[in-house]
Short mmCIF file of C-alpha atoms and ligand atoms in Angstrom, two decimals:
data_model
loop_
_atom_site.label_atom_id
_atom_site.label_comp_id
_atom_site.label_asym_id
_atom_site.label_seq_id
_atom_site.Cartn_x
_atom_site.Cartn_y
_atom_site.Cartn_z
CA MET N 1 113.11 43.84 -73.29
CA LEU N 2 109.76 45.51 -72.66
CA LYS N 3 109.19 45.85 -76.03
CA ILE N 4 105.58 45.71 -75.26
CA ARG N 5 105.60 49.11 -73.16
CA SER N 6 104.00 51.72 -74.24
CA LYS N 7 106.34 53.78 -72.99
CA ILE N 8 110.09 53.43 -71.63
CA HIS N 9 111.27 54.34 -68.72
CA TYR N 10 114.42 54.85 -66.35
CA ILE N 11 115.26 55.12 -62.67
CA TRP N 12 118.85 55.57 -61.90
CA GLU N 13 119.68 53.15 -58.42
CA ASN N 14 122.23 53.71 -55.94
CA GLN N 15 124.01 56.20 -58.02
CA GLU N 16 125.60 53.92 -59.74
CA SER N 17 124.54 53.88 -64.05
CA VAL N 18 122.98 50.61 -63.37
CA MET N 19 119.64 51.43 -64.86
CA ALA N 20 116.66 49.59 -64.06
CA GLU N 21 113.12 50.12 -65.88
CA LYS N 22 109.79 50.83 -63.47
CA ILE N 23 106.27 49.90 -64.63
CA ARG N 24 104.25 53.01 -64.90
CA TRP N 25 100.93 52.00 -63.20
CA GLY N 26 97.95 54.88 -64.04
CA ILE N 27 94.74 53.49 -61.24
CA VAL N 28 91.74 54.68 -62.66
CA GLY N 29 88.43 54.96 -60.17
CA PRO N 30 90.58 55.41 -57.10
CA GLY N 31 87.59 53.95 -54.78
CA ARG N 32 87.94 51.66 -51.99
CA ILE N 33 89.62 48.53 -53.85
CA ALA N 34 92.41 51.21 -55.12
CA GLN N 35 92.90 52.30 -51.96
CA SER N 36 94.25 48.49 -50.51
CA PHE N 37 95.90 47.96 -54.41
CA ALA N 38 97.78 51.48 -54.18
CA GLN N 39 99.09 50.43 -50.66
CA ASP N 40 100.11 47.13 -52.03
CA LEU N 41 101.71 48.45 -55.43
CA LYS N 42 104.09 49.91 -52.53
CA LEU N 43 105.69 46.35 -52.07
CA VAL N 44 106.13 45.48 -55.36
CA GLU N 45 109.53 46.30 -57.06
CA GLY N 46 109.54 47.46 -60.40
CA GLY N 47 106.87 49.35 -60.88
CA GLU N 48 105.46 52.56 -59.34
CA LEU N 49 102.16 54.66 -58.99
CA THR N 50 102.52 57.52 -61.70
CA ALA N 51 99.12 58.35 -62.48
CA VAL N 52 95.31 58.45 -61.40
CA ALA N 53 92.14 59.77 -62.34
CA SER N 54 89.23 59.87 -61.15
CA ARG N 55 85.88 61.74 -62.60
CA SER N 56 86.64 64.79 -59.76
CA LEU N 57 89.89 66.29 -59.87
CA ASP N 58 90.10 67.00 -56.17
CA ARG N 59 89.37 63.75 -55.73
CA ALA N 60 92.05 62.53 -58.04
CA ARG N 61 94.83 64.74 -56.39
CA GLU N 62 93.54 63.51 -53.29
CA PHE N 63 94.46 59.69 -53.58
CA ALA N 64 97.88 60.68 -55.73
CA ASP N 65 99.09 62.58 -52.76
CA GLU N 66 98.24 59.95 -50.47
CA TYR N 67 100.44 57.46 -52.36
CA GLY N 68 102.88 59.65 -54.60
CA ALA N 69 101.45 59.31 -57.84
CA ALA N 70 102.88 62.19 -59.79
CA HIS N 71 100.25 62.67 -62.30
CA SER N 72 96.02 63.23 -61.52
CA TYR N 73 93.54 63.78 -64.40
CA GLY N 74 89.77 64.40 -63.51
CA SER N 75 88.48 62.21 -66.37
CA TYR N 76 88.79 58.89 -67.31
CA GLN N 77 89.63 59.80 -70.57
CA GLU N 78 92.59 62.44 -70.02
CA ILE N 79 94.66 58.65 -68.47
CA PHE N 80 93.66 56.63 -71.13
CA GLU N 81 95.44 59.68 -73.53
CA ALA N 82 98.30 60.32 -71.34
CA ASP N 83 102.51 58.91 -71.99
CA THR N 84 102.60 58.80 -67.96
CA VAL N 85 101.35 55.18 -67.82
CA ASP N 86 101.94 51.62 -69.50
CA VAL N 87 99.27 50.01 -67.29
CA LEU N 88 95.86 50.62 -65.91
CA TYR N 89 94.42 48.97 -63.26
CA ILE N 90 90.47 49.39 -63.72
CA ALA N 91 89.15 49.77 -60.01
CA THR N 92 85.03 51.05 -61.17
CA PRO N 93 82.22 49.47 -60.65
CA HIS N 94 81.33 46.07 -62.42
CA THR N 95 79.31 47.97 -65.54
CA SER N 96 81.79 50.36 -66.55
CA HIS N 97 85.02 47.46 -66.15
CA CYS N 98 84.36 46.38 -70.14
CA GLU N 99 83.99 49.89 -72.13
CA LEU N 100 86.76 51.97 -69.83
CA SER N 101 89.39 48.58 -70.18
CA ILE N 102 88.71 48.66 -73.97
CA GLU N 103 89.12 52.93 -74.14
CA ALA N 104 92.37 52.23 -72.46
CA MET N 105 93.35 48.81 -74.75
CA ASN N 106 92.45 51.54 -78.07
CA HIS N 107 94.70 53.79 -76.35
CA GLY N 108 97.67 51.40 -76.00
CA LYS N 109 97.58 51.07 -72.46
CA HIS N 110 98.32 47.16 -70.78
CA VAL N 111 95.32 46.59 -68.55
CA LEU N 112 94.66 44.90 -65.11
CA CYS N 113 90.87 45.11 -64.65
CA GLU N 114 89.38 44.11 -61.28
CA LYS N 115 86.76 40.88 -61.27
CA PRO N 116 83.95 40.73 -62.49
CA MET N 117 85.90 41.43 -66.18
CA GLY N 118 82.69 42.11 -67.65
CA ILE N 119 78.85 41.85 -66.39
CA ASP N 120 79.00 38.58 -69.36
CA ALA N 121 80.67 36.45 -71.57
CA ASP N 122 79.94 39.16 -74.32
CA GLN N 123 81.38 41.46 -72.79
CA VAL N 124 84.41 39.90 -72.19
CA LYS N 125 84.85 38.76 -75.47
CA MET N 126 84.96 42.14 -76.69
CA MET N 127 87.22 43.25 -74.29
CA VAL N 128 89.55 40.37 -75.48
CA SER N 129 89.09 41.07 -79.02
CA ALA N 130 90.37 43.88 -78.58
CA ALA N 131 93.38 43.42 -76.24
CA LYS N 132 93.73 40.77 -79.33
CA LYS N 133 93.99 43.91 -81.80
CA ASN N 134 95.45 46.64 -79.95
CA GLU N 135 98.44 43.47 -78.95
CA VAL N 136 98.69 45.09 -75.16
CA PHE N 137 98.64 43.21 -72.06
CA LEU N 138 94.92 41.58 -70.82
CA MET N 139 94.22 40.34 -67.05
CA GLU N 140 91.37 40.20 -64.84
CA ALA N 141 92.46 41.19 -61.34
CA LEU N 142 91.53 37.65 -60.10
CA TRP N 143 94.06 38.30 -57.25
CA SER N 144 92.96 34.93 -55.62
CA ARG N 145 94.58 33.37 -58.32
CA PHE N 146 97.69 34.79 -57.45
CA ASN N 147 97.66 33.54 -53.10
CA PRO N 148 100.88 31.47 -51.68
CA SER N 149 98.04 29.56 -50.05
CA ILE N 150 95.58 28.30 -52.89
CA LEU N 151 98.99 28.02 -55.34
CA LYS N 152 100.29 25.27 -52.94
CA VAL N 153 96.52 24.12 -52.44
CA LYS N 154 96.56 23.59 -56.52
CA GLN N 155 99.52 22.15 -56.79
CA MET N 156 99.05 19.74 -53.94
CA VAL N 157 95.78 18.43 -56.11
CA ASP N 158 97.22 18.79 -59.76
CA GLU N 159 100.19 16.26 -57.95
CA GLY N 160 97.43 13.69 -56.27
CA ILE N 161 98.47 14.39 -52.91
CA ILE N 162 94.66 14.23 -51.50
CA GLY N 163 93.71 11.01 -54.35
CA GLU N 164 90.23 11.96 -56.21
CA VAL N 165 88.89 14.59 -55.30
CA ALA N 166 84.82 13.92 -54.57
CA PHE N 167 83.70 17.07 -52.50
CA LEU N 168 83.93 20.99 -52.46
CA ASN N 169 82.90 23.84 -50.34
CA ALA N 170 83.35 27.33 -50.48
CA ASN N 171 81.25 30.43 -49.45
CA PHE N 172 81.82 34.16 -49.34
CA GLY N 173 79.14 36.39 -47.93
CA PHE N 174 78.89 39.05 -45.03
CA TYR N 175 75.84 41.44 -44.33
CA ALA N 176 75.13 44.08 -46.57
CA LEU N 177 71.83 45.35 -46.56
CA ASP N 178 72.01 47.81 -44.68
CA ARG N 179 73.76 49.93 -47.28
CA ASP N 180 72.63 52.80 -48.71
CA GLU N 181 69.72 51.36 -52.16
CA ASP N 182 72.53 53.27 -54.37
CA SER N 183 75.97 52.04 -53.55
CA ARG N 184 77.46 49.20 -56.01
CA LEU N 185 76.30 46.11 -54.20
CA LEU N 186 72.11 46.98 -53.42
CA ASN N 187 72.46 49.33 -56.66
CA PRO N 188 70.95 46.59 -60.26
CA ASP N 189 71.94 49.98 -62.49
CA LEU N 190 75.69 49.10 -61.29
CA ALA N 191 75.02 45.32 -61.78
CA GLY N 192 74.94 44.43 -57.98
CA GLY N 193 73.93 42.11 -56.07
CA SER N 194 76.13 39.01 -54.55
CA LEU N 195 76.68 36.88 -57.25
CA LEU N 196 79.23 38.74 -59.83
CA ASP N 197 80.85 40.62 -56.93
CA ILE N 198 81.56 37.66 -54.91
CA GLY N 199 80.05 34.53 -55.38
CA ILE N 200 82.84 34.51 -58.95
CA TYR N 201 85.49 33.48 -55.91
CA PRO N 202 83.44 30.32 -54.72
CA ILE N 203 82.61 29.75 -58.59
CA PHE N 204 86.80 30.53 -59.35
CA LEU N 205 87.64 27.89 -56.74
CA ALA N 206 85.82 25.38 -58.45
CA TYR N 207 86.70 25.72 -61.39
CA LEU N 208 90.44 26.23 -60.45
CA ILE N 209 90.46 22.83 -58.95
CA LEU N 210 87.84 20.78 -60.82
CA GLY N 211 87.65 22.32 -64.29
CA LYS N 212 84.18 23.64 -65.59
CA PRO N 213 81.12 21.30 -64.58
CA ASP N 214 78.39 19.19 -66.67
CA ARG N 215 75.83 20.60 -65.18
CA ILE N 216 74.97 23.40 -61.82
CA GLU N 217 72.26 23.31 -60.56
CA ALA N 218 71.37 26.99 -58.55
CA ILE N 219 69.06 28.65 -56.07
CA SER N 220 68.59 32.73 -55.44
CA LYS N 221 66.98 34.95 -52.85
CA PHE N 222 66.23 38.76 -53.95
CA HIS N 223 66.49 42.02 -52.13
CA SER N 224 63.66 44.61 -52.58
CA THR N 225 65.96 47.04 -55.03
CA GLY N 226 65.47 43.85 -57.22
CA ILE N 227 69.46 42.84 -56.56
CA GLU N 228 70.21 38.93 -56.01
CA ALA N 229 71.12 39.43 -52.44
CA GLN N 230 71.81 35.27 -52.23
CA THR N 231 72.78 32.17 -53.96
CA SER N 232 73.44 28.42 -53.43
CA MET N 233 74.75 26.46 -56.24
CA ILE N 234 75.91 22.95 -57.13
CA PHE N 235 78.29 21.97 -59.24
CA ASP N 236 78.13 18.49 -60.59
CA TYR N 237 80.79 16.47 -61.81
CA PRO N 238 81.77 13.10 -63.20
CA TYR N 239 83.23 12.54 -59.84
CA ALA N 240 82.99 15.00 -57.76
CA GLN N 241 80.08 18.06 -56.29
CA ALA N 242 80.69 21.03 -55.48
CA LEU N 243 78.36 23.45 -52.92
CA LEU N 244 78.83 26.57 -52.94
CA SER N 245 77.54 29.66 -52.63
CA SER N 246 77.04 33.85 -51.75
CA GLY N 247 75.31 36.01 -50.23
CA LEU N 248 74.94 39.54 -49.02
CA ARG N 249 72.41 38.29 -45.77
CA SER N 250 74.17 37.57 -43.16
CA LYS N 251 77.61 36.95 -41.96
CA ILE N 252 79.27 33.14 -42.97
CA SER N 253 81.97 31.44 -41.90
CA MET N 254 84.25 31.05 -44.97
CA LYS N 255 86.33 28.41 -44.51
CA ALA N 256 86.79 26.37 -48.02
CA GLU N 257 87.56 22.83 -48.31
CA ILE N 258 88.85 20.18 -50.34
CA GLY N 259 87.98 16.70 -49.56
CA GLY N 260 89.79 13.51 -51.67
CA SER N 261 89.87 10.33 -51.24
CA GLU N 262 93.29 10.76 -49.28
CA GLY N 263 92.79 13.58 -47.28
CA SER N 264 91.41 17.21 -47.12
CA LEU N 265 92.72 20.47 -47.86
CA TYR N 266 91.32 23.22 -45.45
CA LEU N 267 91.79 26.89 -46.72
CA GLN N 268 92.06 29.66 -43.53
CA GLU N 269 89.35 31.69 -43.82
CA ARG N 270 88.80 34.43 -45.28
CA TRP N 271 89.56 31.64 -47.73
CA HIS N 272 89.30 33.87 -50.64
CA GLU N 273 92.03 36.19 -49.06
CA THR N 274 94.07 33.06 -46.34
CA GLN N 275 97.46 33.41 -44.53
CA GLY N 276 97.26 29.56 -44.43
CA TYR N 277 95.72 26.01 -44.70
CA ILE N 278 95.38 23.09 -43.47
CA ALA N 279 96.33 19.49 -44.68
CA GLU N 280 94.92 16.63 -43.12
CA LEU N 281 96.12 13.16 -44.05
CA ASP N 282 96.43 10.01 -43.16
CA GLY N 283 94.21 11.13 -39.82
CA ASP N 284 97.31 13.90 -39.37
CA GLU N 285 96.37 17.48 -39.85
CA LYS N 286 98.89 20.02 -40.11
CA SER N 287 98.77 23.38 -40.04
CA PHE N 288 100.61 25.57 -42.52
CA ASP N 289 101.63 29.56 -42.42
CA LEU N 290 101.91 31.01 -45.88
CA PRO N 291 101.76 35.18 -45.15
CA THR N 292 100.84 37.26 -47.90
CA LYS N 293 102.67 40.04 -49.09
CA GLY N 294 100.66 42.84 -47.72
CA ILE N 295 97.28 42.53 -48.42
CA GLY N 296 97.59 39.90 -51.04
CA TYR N 297 97.34 42.19 -54.04
CA SER N 298 101.08 42.45 -54.74
CA HIS N 299 101.01 38.96 -55.86
CA GLU N 300 98.95 39.36 -58.68
CA ILE N 301 100.93 43.08 -59.53
CA GLU N 302 103.89 40.70 -59.38
CA GLU N 303 102.51 38.61 -62.43
CA VAL N 304 101.51 41.50 -64.18
CA HIS N 305 105.10 42.51 -63.62
CA GLU N 306 106.74 38.95 -64.55
CA CYS N 307 104.21 39.08 -68.02
CA LEU N 308 105.44 42.88 -69.22
CA ASN N 309 108.92 42.07 -68.35
CA SER N 310 108.92 39.16 -70.27
CA GLY N 311 106.69 40.18 -73.59
CA LEU N 312 103.52 38.13 -72.21
CA LEU N 313 100.20 39.30 -73.42
CA GLN N 314 98.16 37.16 -70.93
CA SER N 315 99.22 35.22 -67.91
CA ASP N 316 99.09 31.33 -68.25
CA LYS N 317 97.66 31.31 -64.23
CA TRP N 318 94.89 33.41 -65.27
CA SER N 319 93.73 33.40 -68.41
CA LEU N 320 91.51 35.39 -70.70
CA GLN N 321 90.34 31.98 -71.32
CA ASN N 322 89.62 31.30 -68.13
CA SER N 323 88.09 34.74 -67.31
CA LEU N 324 85.74 33.49 -70.70
CA ASP N 325 84.99 30.36 -68.64
CA LEU N 326 84.70 32.02 -65.62
CA VAL N 327 81.99 34.76 -66.82
CA ASN N 328 80.40 31.62 -68.92
CA LEU N 329 79.55 29.57 -65.34
CA LEU N 330 78.49 33.63 -63.96
CA ASP N 331 76.06 33.23 -67.08
CA GLU N 332 75.05 30.22 -66.54
CA VAL N 333 74.09 30.35 -63.02
CA ARG N 334 72.32 33.83 -63.16
CA SER N 335 69.80 31.75 -66.64
CA LEU N 336 69.09 29.07 -63.74
CA THR N 337 68.54 31.49 -61.39
CA ASP N 338 66.50 34.45 -63.35
CA THR N 339 69.03 36.99 -62.08
CA THR N 340 69.09 39.79 -64.17
CA PHE N 341 69.98 43.37 -63.91
CA PRO N 342 68.24 46.74 -65.70
CA PHE N 343 69.97 47.58 -68.86
CA GLU N 344 69.93 44.26 -69.92
N1 LIG O 401 89.57 42.13 -55.35
C1 LIG O 401 89.39 42.64 -54.63
O1 LIG O 401 89.10 42.22 -53.56
C2 LIG O 401 87.80 43.50 -54.70
C3 LIG O 401 87.60 44.20 -53.73
C4 LIG O 401 86.66 44.98 -53.48
C5 LIG O 401 86.04 45.30 -54.85
N2 LIG O 401 86.42 44.77 -56.27
C6 LIG O 401 86.14 45.14 -57.46
O2 LIG O 401 86.28 46.80 -57.95
C7 LIG O 401 85.46 47.22 -58.18
C8 LIG O 401 85.28 48.43 -57.48
O3 LIG O 401 84.80 48.35 -56.16
P1 LIG O 401 85.08 49.58 -54.89
O4 LIG O 401 84.28 48.61 -53.92
O5 LIG O 401 86.67 49.93 -55.06
O6 LIG O 401 83.96 50.35 -55.49
P2 LIG O 401 84.07 51.78 -54.91
O7 LIG O 401 85.03 52.43 -53.15
O8 LIG O 401 82.16 52.19 -55.09
O9 LIG O 401 84.96 52.72 -55.62
C9 LIG O 401 84.07 52.81 -57.42
C10 LIG O 401 85.70 54.02 -57.95
O10 LIG O 401 84.50 54.00 -58.89
C11 LIG O 401 84.45 55.20 -59.05
N3 LIG O 401 83.70 55.12 -60.60
C12 LIG O 401 83.11 55.31 -61.80
N4 LIG O 401 81.80 55.19 -62.19
C13 LIG O 401 81.00 55.21 -60.89
C14 LIG O 401 79.90 55.13 -60.98
N5 LIG O 401 78.95 55.19 -61.91
N6 LIG O 401 79.27 55.07 -59.64
C15 LIG O 401 80.20 55.12 -58.34
N7 LIG O 401 81.45 55.10 -58.61
C16 LIG O 401 82.10 55.02 -59.61
C17 LIG O 401 84.65 56.12 -58.55
O11 LIG O 401 85.32 56.67 -58.41
P3 LIG O 401 85.71 58.47 -58.97
O12 LIG O 401 84.27 58.84 -59.27
O13 LIG O 401 86.97 58.70 -58.29
O14 LIG O 401 85.91 57.97 -60.56
C18 LIG O 401 85.11 55.64 -57.29
O15 LIG O 401 85.74 55.77 -56.21
C19 LIG O 401 84.30 46.17 -58.51
O16 LIG O 401 83.98 45.70 -59.88
C20 LIG O 401 84.50 45.42 -57.75
O17 LIG O 401 83.94 44.16 -57.99
C21 LIG O 401 87.48 43.62 -56.34
#
């Protein structure tokens, strides 16, 4: 049991001699998303937040106090070397995912890394190699893959319930051009722009439902800081077409649509974190509620727990090959739109 865990940790339950192990989580980079993650982690059985690492000890302590973690570190290196955690959640800006994940894995830690797993396919390949070399678990935190409605819709498509899929439409956009130019989204040095941050979601949905396209067309608009700020894409398949977009230049509606010969499925707004779906079959439209547990990060946390408890080094719902395929699609769109970063 838990052969792959770096440390075994016991808790007593109900004053009885029932021993249960809790997976010990550490957070690297206690920013905005780390807060949502820590809230949801409290809802998941079998795991607990034990440590937080920040570039500032004060920030780590503040976060640890708020979410009940016993240990705080004022550098990332300290949490990599610590024996207080089994799995690290890497929640820093895109540009450091590769380096920090590899450092964590080289210290024997399992890793759940925020999306995008790496900036490009070369980075993701290095991360996959490090996971294999160190025999540790690695998964990209593509939380939408574990959303109950998205799981259900994928199952319905695979079972042929809407017939042959001909059309998919998914978008992700909000207004962000009023943010600080040094902020993560607008700063090209932090791999800012819409594509890697939110364009990854519509591309993920097309890949999940239809697989890899034969051909991609894409056009981008750029912001004064040099980041790509809006991108429209067509993914062309032997039978289907997917219309996808991402943007930081306006708020847009975010209901996703999958159309087939026998019916259509709609993921409710905002589709990537949806609480339900609509099925239209034979002219009859029905709405289904499938609420997430907490905000929805709980489902990817449960997947990590299941994998670790079963001795699996990758998820079969969102595998390392899936992350490689996804980053290859992002690379292709970037190449078609001449989207580059200053450090490349
Ligand atoms: N799954 C989702 O729904 C979702 C949503 C939002 C974001 N994300 C992903 O999560 C990652 C973090 O996004 P976020 O919105 O949480 O960012 P954020 O609020 O800016 O937090 C990132 C944290 O990383 C640390 N950090 C390390 N190097 C940094 C640098 N050079 N500049 C700024 N911060 C740095 C900082 O913590 P310390 O300085 O305290 O160490 C900071 O608080 C991104 O890769 C993004 O794609 C995912």
